[in-house]
mmCIF file of C-alpha atoms in Angstrom:
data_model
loop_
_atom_site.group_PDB
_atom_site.id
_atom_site.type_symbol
_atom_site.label_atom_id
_atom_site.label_comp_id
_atom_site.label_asym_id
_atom_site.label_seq_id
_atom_site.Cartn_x
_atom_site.Cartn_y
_atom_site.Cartn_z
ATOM 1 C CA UNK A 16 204.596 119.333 28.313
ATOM 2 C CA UNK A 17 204.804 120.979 31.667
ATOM 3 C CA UNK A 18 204.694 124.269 32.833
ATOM 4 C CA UNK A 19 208.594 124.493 32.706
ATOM 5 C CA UNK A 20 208.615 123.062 29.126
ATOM 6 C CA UNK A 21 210.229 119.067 29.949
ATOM 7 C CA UNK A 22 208.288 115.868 28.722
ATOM 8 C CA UNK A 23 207.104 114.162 31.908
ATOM 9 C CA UNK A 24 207.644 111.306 29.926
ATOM 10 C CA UNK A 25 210.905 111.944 29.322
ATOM 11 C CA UNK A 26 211.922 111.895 32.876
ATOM 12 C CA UNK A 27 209.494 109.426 33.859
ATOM 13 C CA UNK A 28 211.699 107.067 31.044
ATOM 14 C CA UNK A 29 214.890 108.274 32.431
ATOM 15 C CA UNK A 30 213.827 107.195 35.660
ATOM 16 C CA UNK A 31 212.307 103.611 34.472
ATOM 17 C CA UNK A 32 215.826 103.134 32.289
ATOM 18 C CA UNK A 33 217.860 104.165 35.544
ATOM 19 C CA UNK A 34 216.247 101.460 38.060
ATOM 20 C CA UNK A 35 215.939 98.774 35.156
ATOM 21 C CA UNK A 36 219.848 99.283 34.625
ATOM 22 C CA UNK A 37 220.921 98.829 38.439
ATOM 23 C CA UNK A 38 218.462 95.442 38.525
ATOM 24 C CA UNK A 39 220.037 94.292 35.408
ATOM 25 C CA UNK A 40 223.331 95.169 36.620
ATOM 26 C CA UNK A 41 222.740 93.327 40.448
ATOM 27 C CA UNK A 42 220.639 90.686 38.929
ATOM 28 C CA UNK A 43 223.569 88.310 37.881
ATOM 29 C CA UNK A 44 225.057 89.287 41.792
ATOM 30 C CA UNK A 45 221.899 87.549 43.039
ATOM 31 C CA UNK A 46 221.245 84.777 41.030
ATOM 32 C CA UNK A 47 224.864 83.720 42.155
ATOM 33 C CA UNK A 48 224.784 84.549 45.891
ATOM 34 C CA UNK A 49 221.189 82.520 45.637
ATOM 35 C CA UNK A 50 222.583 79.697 43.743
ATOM 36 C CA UNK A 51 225.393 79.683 45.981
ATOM 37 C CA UNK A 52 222.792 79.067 49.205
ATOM 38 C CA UNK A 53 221.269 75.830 47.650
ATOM 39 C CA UNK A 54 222.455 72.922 49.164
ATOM 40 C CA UNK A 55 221.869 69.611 47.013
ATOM 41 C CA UNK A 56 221.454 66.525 49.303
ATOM 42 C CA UNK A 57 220.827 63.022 48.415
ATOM 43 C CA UNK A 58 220.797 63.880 44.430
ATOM 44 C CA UNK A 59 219.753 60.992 42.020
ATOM 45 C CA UNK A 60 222.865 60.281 40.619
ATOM 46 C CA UNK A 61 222.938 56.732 41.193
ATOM 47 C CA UNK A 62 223.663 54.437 37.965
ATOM 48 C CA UNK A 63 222.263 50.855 37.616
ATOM 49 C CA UNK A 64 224.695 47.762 37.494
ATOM 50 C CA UNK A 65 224.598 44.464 35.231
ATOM 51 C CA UNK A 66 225.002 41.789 37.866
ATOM 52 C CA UNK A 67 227.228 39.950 34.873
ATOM 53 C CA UNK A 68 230.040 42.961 35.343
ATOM 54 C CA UNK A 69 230.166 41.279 39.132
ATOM 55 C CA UNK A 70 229.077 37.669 39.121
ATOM 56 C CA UNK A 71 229.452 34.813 37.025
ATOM 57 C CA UNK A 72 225.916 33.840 37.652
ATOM 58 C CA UNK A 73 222.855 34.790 39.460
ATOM 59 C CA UNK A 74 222.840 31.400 41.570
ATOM 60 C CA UNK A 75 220.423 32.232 44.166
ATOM 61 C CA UNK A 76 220.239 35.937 43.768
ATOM 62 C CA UNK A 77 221.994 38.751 44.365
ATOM 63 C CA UNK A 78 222.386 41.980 46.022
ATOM 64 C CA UNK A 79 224.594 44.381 44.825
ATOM 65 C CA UNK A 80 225.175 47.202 47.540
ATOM 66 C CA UNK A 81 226.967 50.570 45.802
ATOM 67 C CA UNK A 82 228.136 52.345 49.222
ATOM 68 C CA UNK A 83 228.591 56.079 47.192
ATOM 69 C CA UNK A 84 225.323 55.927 45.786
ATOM 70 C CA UNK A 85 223.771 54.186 48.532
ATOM 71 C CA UNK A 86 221.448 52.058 46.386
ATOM 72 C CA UNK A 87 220.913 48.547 46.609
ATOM 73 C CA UNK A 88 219.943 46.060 43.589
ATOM 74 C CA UNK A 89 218.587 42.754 44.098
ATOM 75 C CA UNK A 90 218.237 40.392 41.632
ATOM 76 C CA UNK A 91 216.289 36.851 42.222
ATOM 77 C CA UNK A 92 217.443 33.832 40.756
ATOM 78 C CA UNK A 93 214.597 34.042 38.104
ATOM 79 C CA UNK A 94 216.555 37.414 37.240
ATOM 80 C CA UNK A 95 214.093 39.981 38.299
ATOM 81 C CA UNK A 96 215.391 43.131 39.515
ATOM 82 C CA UNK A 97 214.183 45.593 42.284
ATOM 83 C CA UNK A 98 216.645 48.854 43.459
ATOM 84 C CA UNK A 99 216.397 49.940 46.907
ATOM 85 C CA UNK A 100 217.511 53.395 48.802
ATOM 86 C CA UNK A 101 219.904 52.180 51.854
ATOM 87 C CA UNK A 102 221.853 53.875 54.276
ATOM 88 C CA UNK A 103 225.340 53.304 54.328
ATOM 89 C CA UNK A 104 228.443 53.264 56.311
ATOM 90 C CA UNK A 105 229.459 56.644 58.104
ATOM 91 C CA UNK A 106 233.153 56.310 57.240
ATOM 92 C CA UNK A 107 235.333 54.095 54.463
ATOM 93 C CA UNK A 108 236.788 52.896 57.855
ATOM 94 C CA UNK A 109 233.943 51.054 59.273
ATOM 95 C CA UNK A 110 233.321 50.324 55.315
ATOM 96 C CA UNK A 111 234.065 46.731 54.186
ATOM 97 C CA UNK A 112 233.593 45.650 50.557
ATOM 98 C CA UNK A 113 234.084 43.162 48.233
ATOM 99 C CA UNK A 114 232.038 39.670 48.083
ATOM 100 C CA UNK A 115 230.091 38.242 50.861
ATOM 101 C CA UNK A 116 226.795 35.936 51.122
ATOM 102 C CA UNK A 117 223.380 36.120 53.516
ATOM 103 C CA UNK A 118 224.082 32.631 55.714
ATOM 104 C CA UNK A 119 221.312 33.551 58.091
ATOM 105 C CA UNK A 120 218.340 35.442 58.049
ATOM 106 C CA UNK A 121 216.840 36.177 61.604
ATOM 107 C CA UNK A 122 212.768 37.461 61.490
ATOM 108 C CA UNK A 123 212.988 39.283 64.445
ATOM 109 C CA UNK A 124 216.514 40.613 65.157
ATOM 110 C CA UNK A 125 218.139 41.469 68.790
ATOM 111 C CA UNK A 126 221.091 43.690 68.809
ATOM 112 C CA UNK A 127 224.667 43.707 70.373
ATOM 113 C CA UNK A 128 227.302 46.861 69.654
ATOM 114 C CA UNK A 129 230.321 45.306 68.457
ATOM 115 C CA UNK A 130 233.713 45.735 70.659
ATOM 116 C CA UNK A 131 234.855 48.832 68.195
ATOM 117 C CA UNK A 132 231.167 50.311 68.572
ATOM 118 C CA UNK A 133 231.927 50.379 72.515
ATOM 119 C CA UNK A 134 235.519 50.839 72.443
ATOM 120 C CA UNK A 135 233.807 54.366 69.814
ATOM 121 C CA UNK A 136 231.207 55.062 72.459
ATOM 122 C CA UNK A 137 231.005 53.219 75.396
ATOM 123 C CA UNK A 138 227.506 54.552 76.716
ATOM 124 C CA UNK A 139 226.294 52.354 74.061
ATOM 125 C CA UNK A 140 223.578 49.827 75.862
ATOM 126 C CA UNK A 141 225.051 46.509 75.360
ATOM 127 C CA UNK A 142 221.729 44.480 74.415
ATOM 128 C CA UNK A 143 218.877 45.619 72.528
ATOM 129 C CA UNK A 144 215.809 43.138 72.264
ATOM 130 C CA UNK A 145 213.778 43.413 69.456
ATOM 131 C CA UNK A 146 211.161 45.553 68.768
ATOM 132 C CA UNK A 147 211.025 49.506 68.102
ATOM 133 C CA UNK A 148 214.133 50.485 69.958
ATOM 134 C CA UNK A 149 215.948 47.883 67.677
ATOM 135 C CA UNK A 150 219.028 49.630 65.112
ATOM 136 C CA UNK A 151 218.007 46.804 62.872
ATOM 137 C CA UNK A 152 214.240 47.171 62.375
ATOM 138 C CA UNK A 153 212.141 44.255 61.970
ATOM 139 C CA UNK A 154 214.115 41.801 59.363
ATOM 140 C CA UNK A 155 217.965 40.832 59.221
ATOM 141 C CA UNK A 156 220.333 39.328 57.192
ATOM 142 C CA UNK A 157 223.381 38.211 58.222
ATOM 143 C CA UNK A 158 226.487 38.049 56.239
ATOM 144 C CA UNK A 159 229.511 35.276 56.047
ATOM 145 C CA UNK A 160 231.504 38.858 57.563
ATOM 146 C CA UNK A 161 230.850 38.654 61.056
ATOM 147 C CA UNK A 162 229.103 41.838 62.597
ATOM 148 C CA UNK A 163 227.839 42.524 58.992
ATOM 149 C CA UNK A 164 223.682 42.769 57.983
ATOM 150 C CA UNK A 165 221.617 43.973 56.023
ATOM 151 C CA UNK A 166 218.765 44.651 58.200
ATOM 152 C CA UNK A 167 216.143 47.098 58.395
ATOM 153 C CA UNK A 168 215.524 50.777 60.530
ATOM 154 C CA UNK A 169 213.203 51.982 62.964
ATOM 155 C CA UNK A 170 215.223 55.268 61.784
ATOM 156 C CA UNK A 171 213.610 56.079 58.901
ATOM 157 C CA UNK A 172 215.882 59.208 58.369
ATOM 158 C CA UNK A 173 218.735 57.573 58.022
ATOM 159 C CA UNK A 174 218.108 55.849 54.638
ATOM 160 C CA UNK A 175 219.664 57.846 51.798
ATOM 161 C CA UNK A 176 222.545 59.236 54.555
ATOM 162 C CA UNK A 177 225.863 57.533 55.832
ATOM 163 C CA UNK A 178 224.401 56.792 58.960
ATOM 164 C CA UNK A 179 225.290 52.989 60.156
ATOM 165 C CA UNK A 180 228.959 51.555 61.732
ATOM 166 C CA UNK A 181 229.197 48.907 58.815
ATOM 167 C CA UNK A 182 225.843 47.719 57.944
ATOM 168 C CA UNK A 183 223.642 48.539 55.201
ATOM 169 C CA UNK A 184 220.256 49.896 56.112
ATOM 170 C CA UNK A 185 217.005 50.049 54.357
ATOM 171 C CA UNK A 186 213.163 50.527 55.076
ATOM 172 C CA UNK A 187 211.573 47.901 57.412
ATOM 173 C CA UNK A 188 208.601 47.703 54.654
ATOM 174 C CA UNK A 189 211.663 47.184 51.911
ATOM 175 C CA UNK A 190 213.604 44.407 54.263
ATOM 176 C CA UNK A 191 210.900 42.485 54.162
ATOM 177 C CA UNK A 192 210.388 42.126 50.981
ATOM 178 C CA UNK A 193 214.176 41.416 49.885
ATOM 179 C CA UNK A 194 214.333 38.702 52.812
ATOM 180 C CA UNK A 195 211.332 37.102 51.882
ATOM 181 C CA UNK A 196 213.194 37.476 47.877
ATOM 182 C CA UNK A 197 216.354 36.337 49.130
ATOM 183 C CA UNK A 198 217.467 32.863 50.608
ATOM 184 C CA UNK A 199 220.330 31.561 52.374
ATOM 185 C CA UNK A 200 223.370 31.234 50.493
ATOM 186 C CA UNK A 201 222.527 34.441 48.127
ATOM 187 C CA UNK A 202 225.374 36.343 46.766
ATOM 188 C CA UNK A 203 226.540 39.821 48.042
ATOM 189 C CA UNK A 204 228.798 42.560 46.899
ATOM 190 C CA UNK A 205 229.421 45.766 48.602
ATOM 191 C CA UNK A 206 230.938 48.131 46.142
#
């Protein structure tokens, strides 16, 4: 007791039960306006395919190229499977899909814009010769589309990210291994 006869304790509690209350009370307020800051980017939310839902057989392999999850799974004719992060298409207008096939597979690709990618920006330079300034890294395969690869990047940061004007991307380390895995005449399917 104090000299004026109250329980410091008493107020002390009062006090402690007063702030506890107002965090309590603003404590759902900013757990939602934090919440509310996250941005999610490039989640895992990518499911797995059965080439057999696609293709009536694995032939010479097959790459299966899912433009919203921007994942690609390659299967070799032996029917081993590997999944790749790609990048994708910026738009579902410079997005083609459906069934295609590698018919040639260049080791050390040059690079051209197409007439749309000038006619879209016409700054564009209109040869690139291989090496590091190359859009499509180190490896290329070309599909029975015209103007359509799957190549690799000297960009790394656009794998994962809608990022190309039709082509799918991937790793330079991960294009070589699926065009040393893949052969001419293996079957595609953009999806």
């Amino acid at each position: 007791m104090t000299e004026h006869g109250k329980n410091p304790l008493d107020r002390r509690g009062f006090l402690m039960a007063g702030v506890s209350g107002a965090i309590a009370l603003a404590s759902p307020t900013l757990l939602r306006a934090e919440e509310a800051s996250v941005v999610r980017r490039n989640m895992s939310s990518f499911r797995l395919h059965a080439w057999q839902d696609h293709f009536d057989s694995l032939g010479k392999g097959i790459l299966l190229s899912d433009t919203n999850t921007r994942v690609l799974q390659h299967w070799t004719a032996d029917g081993e499977m590997r999944i790749y992060p790609t990048s994708v298409p910026l738009s579902d207008e410079l997005t083609r899909r459906g069934y295609t096939e590698v018919v040639f597979k260049d080791e050390a690709p040059d690079w051209a814009p197409t007439p749309s990618m000038i006619e879209r920006d016409p700054t564009l330079p209109r040869y690139v010769a291989p090496g590091p300034d190359n859009p499509l890294g180190i490896r290329a395969m070309h599909l029975s589309w015209q103007y359509y690869r799957i190549h690799g990047t000297n960009d790394t940061r656009k794998i994962g990210r809608k990022s190309s004007n039709g082509c799918i991307g991937l790793y330079n380390e991960q294009i070589v291994e699926v065009f040393d895995r893949s052969p001419v005449g293996t079957q595609v399917k953009l999806i």
